[in-house]
Amino acid sequence: PVKTRYCRIGDESREPTAVIMGDSHANRLFDGISPHFSAVGGNLLQIGEGGCAPLWNVYGGAAGSPDQCFERLNQQIEYRTRAEAISIVFLVSRVTLYMTGRGHGSVENGTHTFLTHSVKSDLKYKDAFELGFRDTVNKLIRSGKRVVLIIDNPELGFDPLSCIGLRPWQFKSTILKTCGVLREKVDERNKEYVDFINRLALEFNTIKIIDSKKALCDSKYCWAIANGNLLYMDGDHLNQFGAAKVAGLIPKEIFLQ
């Protein structure tokens, strides 16, 4: 048995044909992606840990707390390499949090994490993430899995509910006029992450990359609302509408494999 905080599957009566692996951001995308697999006879599983990226041989968690990632993630990665019915593995996580060790915006003042490689203990944060993630991808590909990397959704850094008036007495001045974040700020915070993914794609040319910004951003802003619907449930997690928009970027041939 595999220890996991998240355990969701499209059809409990059948073996999974695909798995989405990651933290709470992967958990939020499950609802958007799973119906696409079900529609073509596939079956999506999600297992993972809150606050833990899908990294091989890496310690991590909230700053000042004991490691909460190493044992469970290594078990979960091993499971994916051995499960013969699973042909596709999605990797999703809030990478900028783990690379920097810091949350984002006014809603996350004081949010800090730690990340250290279990073998090369001098590697921390960005360097530990890159080695751990590369090793994860390598293990999955060597076991015959098709790897799909979903570049994480932009972090808002504010409460999306501040975009709409929820109460009759709410002052209009407290409602955000622009319910989004500048694209250039998003690109700046994610630059090291995206550069790493691009290098990884050159190293492993069979991986498929899905960039969530294509569904959530235009050239100027990354939006928290679209067509009157909020896309986020808080400052960094998508809701069902946001998850559906990102899932819409995935080519149909992925679901048919």
Coordinates of C-alpha atoms in Angstrom, one line a residue:
P1 CA 0.0 0.0 0.0
V2 CA 1.1 3.6 -0.8
K3 CA 0.7 6.3 1.9
T4 CA -0.9 9.4 0.5
R5 CA -2.9 12.3 1.6
Y6 CA -4.8 12.7 -1.6
C7 CA -6.4 9.7 -3.2
R8 CA -9.0 10.3 -5.9
I9 CA -10.0 8.2 -8.9
G10 CA -12.5 8.7 -11.7
D11 CA -13.9 5.1 -11.4
E12 CA -13.2 3.1 -8.3
S13 CA -14.2 -0.2 -9.9
R14 CA -11.4 0.0 -12.5
E15 CA -7.6 0.2 -12.6
P16 CA -6.2 3.7 -13.4
T17 CA -4.8 4.3 -16.8
A18 CA -3.3 7.7 -16.0
V19 CA -2.2 9.5 -12.8
I20 CA -1.8 13.1 -11.9
M21 CA 1.0 13.5 -9.3
G22 CA 1.7 16.6 -7.2
D23 CA 0.5 18.8 -4.4
S24 CA -2.7 20.6 -3.7
H25 CA -2.5 22.2 -7.1
A26 CA -2.6 18.8 -8.7
N27 CA -5.6 18.0 -6.5
R28 CA -7.4 21.1 -7.9
L29 CA -6.8 20.1 -11.5
F30 CA -8.1 16.6 -11.0
D31 CA -11.7 17.8 -11.5
G32 CA -10.9 19.4 -14.8
I33 CA -8.9 16.6 -16.3
S34 CA -10.6 13.5 -15.0
P35 CA -13.9 13.9 -17.1
H36 CA -11.8 14.0 -20.3
F37 CA -10.3 10.5 -19.5
S38 CA -13.7 9.1 -18.5
A39 CA -15.2 10.3 -21.8
V40 CA -12.9 8.1 -23.8
G41 CA -12.8 5.1 -21.5
G42 CA -9.7 6.1 -19.5
N43 CA -9.5 6.4 -15.7
L44 CA -7.5 9.1 -13.9
L45 CA -6.0 8.6 -10.4
Q46 CA -4.6 11.4 -8.2
I47 CA -2.3 10.7 -5.3
G48 CA 0.0 13.2 -3.6
E49 CA 0.9 15.3 -0.7
G50 CA -0.1 18.8 0.3
G51 CA 3.0 21.0 0.3
C52 CA 5.1 18.5 -1.5
A53 CA 6.3 18.7 -5.1
P54 CA 6.7 15.3 -7.0
L55 CA 10.5 15.1 -6.2
W56 CA 12.7 12.0 -5.9
N57 CA 15.0 11.9 -2.8
V58 CA 14.1 15.3 -1.4
Y59 CA 13.1 16.5 2.1
G60 CA 10.5 19.2 2.3
G61 CA 7.7 20.9 4.1
A62 CA 6.8 24.0 6.1
A63 CA 9.8 25.9 7.4
G64 CA 10.6 24.8 11.0
S65 CA 8.7 21.6 10.7
P66 CA 10.0 18.0 10.3
D67 CA 10.2 16.6 6.8
Q68 CA 6.8 15.6 5.4
C69 CA 7.6 14.6 1.9
F70 CA 10.6 12.2 1.4
E71 CA 9.2 8.8 2.4
R72 CA 5.7 9.2 0.9
L73 CA 6.9 10.8 -2.4
N74 CA 9.5 8.1 -3.0
Q75 CA 6.8 5.5 -2.4
Q76 CA 4.4 7.2 -4.7
I77 CA 7.0 7.6 -7.5
E78 CA 7.9 3.9 -7.2
Y79 CA 4.3 3.0 -7.4
R80 CA 3.9 4.9 -10.7
T81 CA 6.9 3.2 -12.3
R82 CA 5.6 -0.3 -11.4
A83 CA 1.9 0.2 -12.2
E84 CA 1.6 -1.4 -15.7
A85 CA -1.9 -0.2 -16.4
I86 CA -0.8 3.5 -16.0
S87 CA 0.6 4.8 -19.3
I88 CA 0.5 8.6 -18.6
V89 CA 1.8 10.6 -15.7
F90 CA 1.0 14.3 -15.2
L91 CA 3.3 16.2 -12.9
V92 CA 1.9 19.4 -11.4
S93 CA 3.0 21.5 -8.4
R94 CA 3.4 25.0 -7.1
V95 CA 7.1 25.1 -8.2
T96 CA 7.9 28.7 -7.4
L97 CA 7.0 28.1 -3.7
Y98 CA 9.4 25.2 -3.5
M99 CA 12.2 26.9 -5.5
T100 CA 12.1 30.1 -3.5
G101 CA 10.8 28.9 -0.2
R102 CA 8.5 31.9 0.0
G103 CA 4.8 32.4 -0.5
H104 CA 3.5 35.2 -2.7
G105 CA 1.6 38.4 -2.1
S106 CA -0.1 40.0 0.9
V107 CA -2.2 36.9 1.5
E108 CA 0.8 34.8 2.2
N109 CA 3.0 37.0 4.4
G110 CA 5.0 34.6 6.6
T111 CA 4.5 31.5 4.4
H112 CA 7.9 29.7 4.2
T113 CA 9.0 26.2 3.2
F114 CA 12.2 24.3 3.1
L115 CA 13.6 21.9 0.5
T116 CA 16.8 19.9 0.8
H117 CA 18.2 17.0 -1.2
S118 CA 18.4 13.8 0.8
V119 CA 21.7 12.6 -0.8
K120 CA 23.4 15.8 -1.8
S121 CA 22.6 17.8 1.4
D122 CA 24.3 20.9 0.1
L123 CA 21.6 21.3 -2.5
K124 CA 18.6 23.4 -1.3
Y125 CA 15.5 25.1 -2.8
K126 CA 16.1 25.6 -6.6
D127 CA 19.0 23.3 -6.9
A128 CA 17.4 20.5 -4.8
F129 CA 14.2 20.9 -6.8
E130 CA 15.9 20.7 -10.2
L131 CA 17.8 17.5 -9.3
G132 CA 14.8 15.8 -7.6
F133 CA 12.5 16.7 -10.5
R134 CA 14.9 15.6 -13.1
D135 CA 15.3 12.2 -11.3
T136 CA 11.6 11.8 -11.1
V137 CA 11.1 12.4 -14.8
N138 CA 14.0 10.1 -15.7
K139 CA 12.6 7.3 -13.5
L140 CA 9.1 7.6 -15.1
I141 CA 10.4 7.7 -18.7
R142 CA 12.7 4.7 -18.1
S143 CA 9.7 2.8 -16.9
G144 CA 7.9 3.5 -20.1
K145 CA 5.5 6.2 -19.0
R146 CA 4.4 9.2 -21.1
V147 CA 5.2 12.3 -19.0
V148 CA 3.1 15.4 -19.2
L149 CA 4.4 18.5 -17.3
I150 CA 1.8 21.1 -16.5
I151 CA 3.4 24.5 -15.9
D152 CA 1.5 25.7 -12.8
N153 CA -1.2 28.4 -12.8
P154 CA -0.1 31.9 -11.9
E155 CA -0.2 32.9 -8.3
L156 CA -2.5 35.9 -7.6
G157 CA -1.1 37.1 -4.3
F158 CA -4.6 38.4 -3.4
D159 CA -7.9 37.0 -2.4
P160 CA -10.0 36.6 -5.6
L161 CA -13.2 37.3 -3.6
S162 CA -12.0 40.9 -3.4
C163 CA -12.9 41.1 -7.1
I164 CA -16.6 40.8 -6.4
G165 CA -19.0 42.5 -3.9
L166 CA -20.4 39.7 -1.7
R167 CA -22.2 41.8 0.9
P168 CA -24.6 44.7 0.6
W169 CA -22.5 46.8 2.9
Q170 CA -19.2 46.2 1.2
F171 CA -17.6 49.5 0.1
K172 CA -17.0 49.7 -3.6
S173 CA -13.5 51.0 -3.0
T174 CA -12.5 47.6 -1.5
I175 CA -13.5 45.8 -4.7
L176 CA -10.5 45.3 -7.1
K177 CA -11.0 47.1 -10.4
T178 CA -8.6 44.8 -12.3
C179 CA -9.1 41.2 -11.2
G180 CA -5.8 39.9 -12.2
V181 CA -2.0 40.3 -12.0
L182 CA 0.4 41.8 -14.5
R183 CA 1.7 39.2 -16.9
E184 CA 5.2 40.6 -16.6
K185 CA 5.1 40.1 -12.8
V186 CA 4.0 36.5 -13.3
D187 CA 6.7 35.9 -15.9
E188 CA 9.3 37.5 -13.6
R189 CA 8.5 35.2 -10.6
N190 CA 8.3 32.1 -12.8
K191 CA 11.4 32.8 -14.9
E192 CA 13.8 30.3 -13.2
Y193 CA 11.0 27.7 -13.2
V194 CA 10.2 28.0 -16.9
D195 CA 13.9 28.2 -17.9
F196 CA 14.4 24.9 -16.1
I197 CA 11.4 23.2 -17.7
N198 CA 12.7 24.3 -21.1
R199 CA 16.1 22.8 -20.4
L200 CA 14.4 19.6 -19.2
A201 CA 12.4 19.4 -22.4
L202 CA 15.7 19.5 -24.4
E203 CA 17.1 16.7 -22.2
F204 CA 14.0 14.5 -22.4
N205 CA 12.4 15.2 -25.8
T206 CA 9.4 12.8 -25.3
I207 CA 7.8 14.9 -22.5
K208 CA 4.8 17.0 -23.3
I209 CA 4.5 20.5 -21.7
I210 CA 1.2 22.2 -21.1
D211 CA 1.5 25.9 -20.0
S212 CA -1.5 26.9 -17.9
K213 CA -0.8 30.6 -18.6
K214 CA -2.2 30.1 -22.1
A215 CA -5.6 29.5 -20.6
L216 CA -5.5 32.1 -17.8
C217 CA -3.5 35.0 -19.2
D218 CA -3.3 37.4 -22.1
S219 CA -0.4 39.5 -23.1
K220 CA -1.0 42.0 -20.3
Y221 CA -2.7 40.2 -17.4
C222 CA -3.3 36.8 -15.8
W223 CA -6.9 36.8 -14.8
A224 CA -8.7 35.6 -11.7
I225 CA -12.1 35.9 -13.4
A226 CA -13.4 35.1 -16.9
N227 CA -16.9 35.5 -18.4
G228 CA -18.3 36.4 -15.0
N229 CA -16.8 33.3 -13.3
L230 CA -14.1 33.4 -10.7
L231 CA -11.2 31.0 -11.7
Y232 CA -9.6 30.7 -8.3
M233 CA -10.7 29.6 -4.9
D234 CA -8.0 31.5 -3.1
G235 CA -4.7 33.3 -3.9
D236 CA -3.1 30.3 -5.7
H237 CA -5.6 27.4 -6.1
L238 CA -7.9 27.1 -9.1
N239 CA -11.6 26.3 -8.7
Q240 CA -13.6 24.1 -11.0
F241 CA -13.8 26.8 -13.7
G242 CA -10.1 27.5 -13.7
A243 CA -9.3 23.7 -13.7
A244 CA -11.6 23.2 -16.7
K245 CA -9.9 26.0 -18.6
V246 CA -6.4 24.5 -18.1
A247 CA -7.7 21.0 -18.9
G248 CA -8.9 22.3 -22.2
L249 CA -5.3 22.9 -23.2
I250 CA -4.5 19.2 -23.1
P251 CA -4.5 17.6 -26.6
K252 CA -7.1 14.9 -27.1
E253 CA -4.4 12.4 -28.2
I254 CA -3.1 12.4 -24.6
F255 CA -6.5 11.2 -23.3
L256 CA -6.6 8.5 -26.0
Q257 CA -3.3 6.9 -25.1

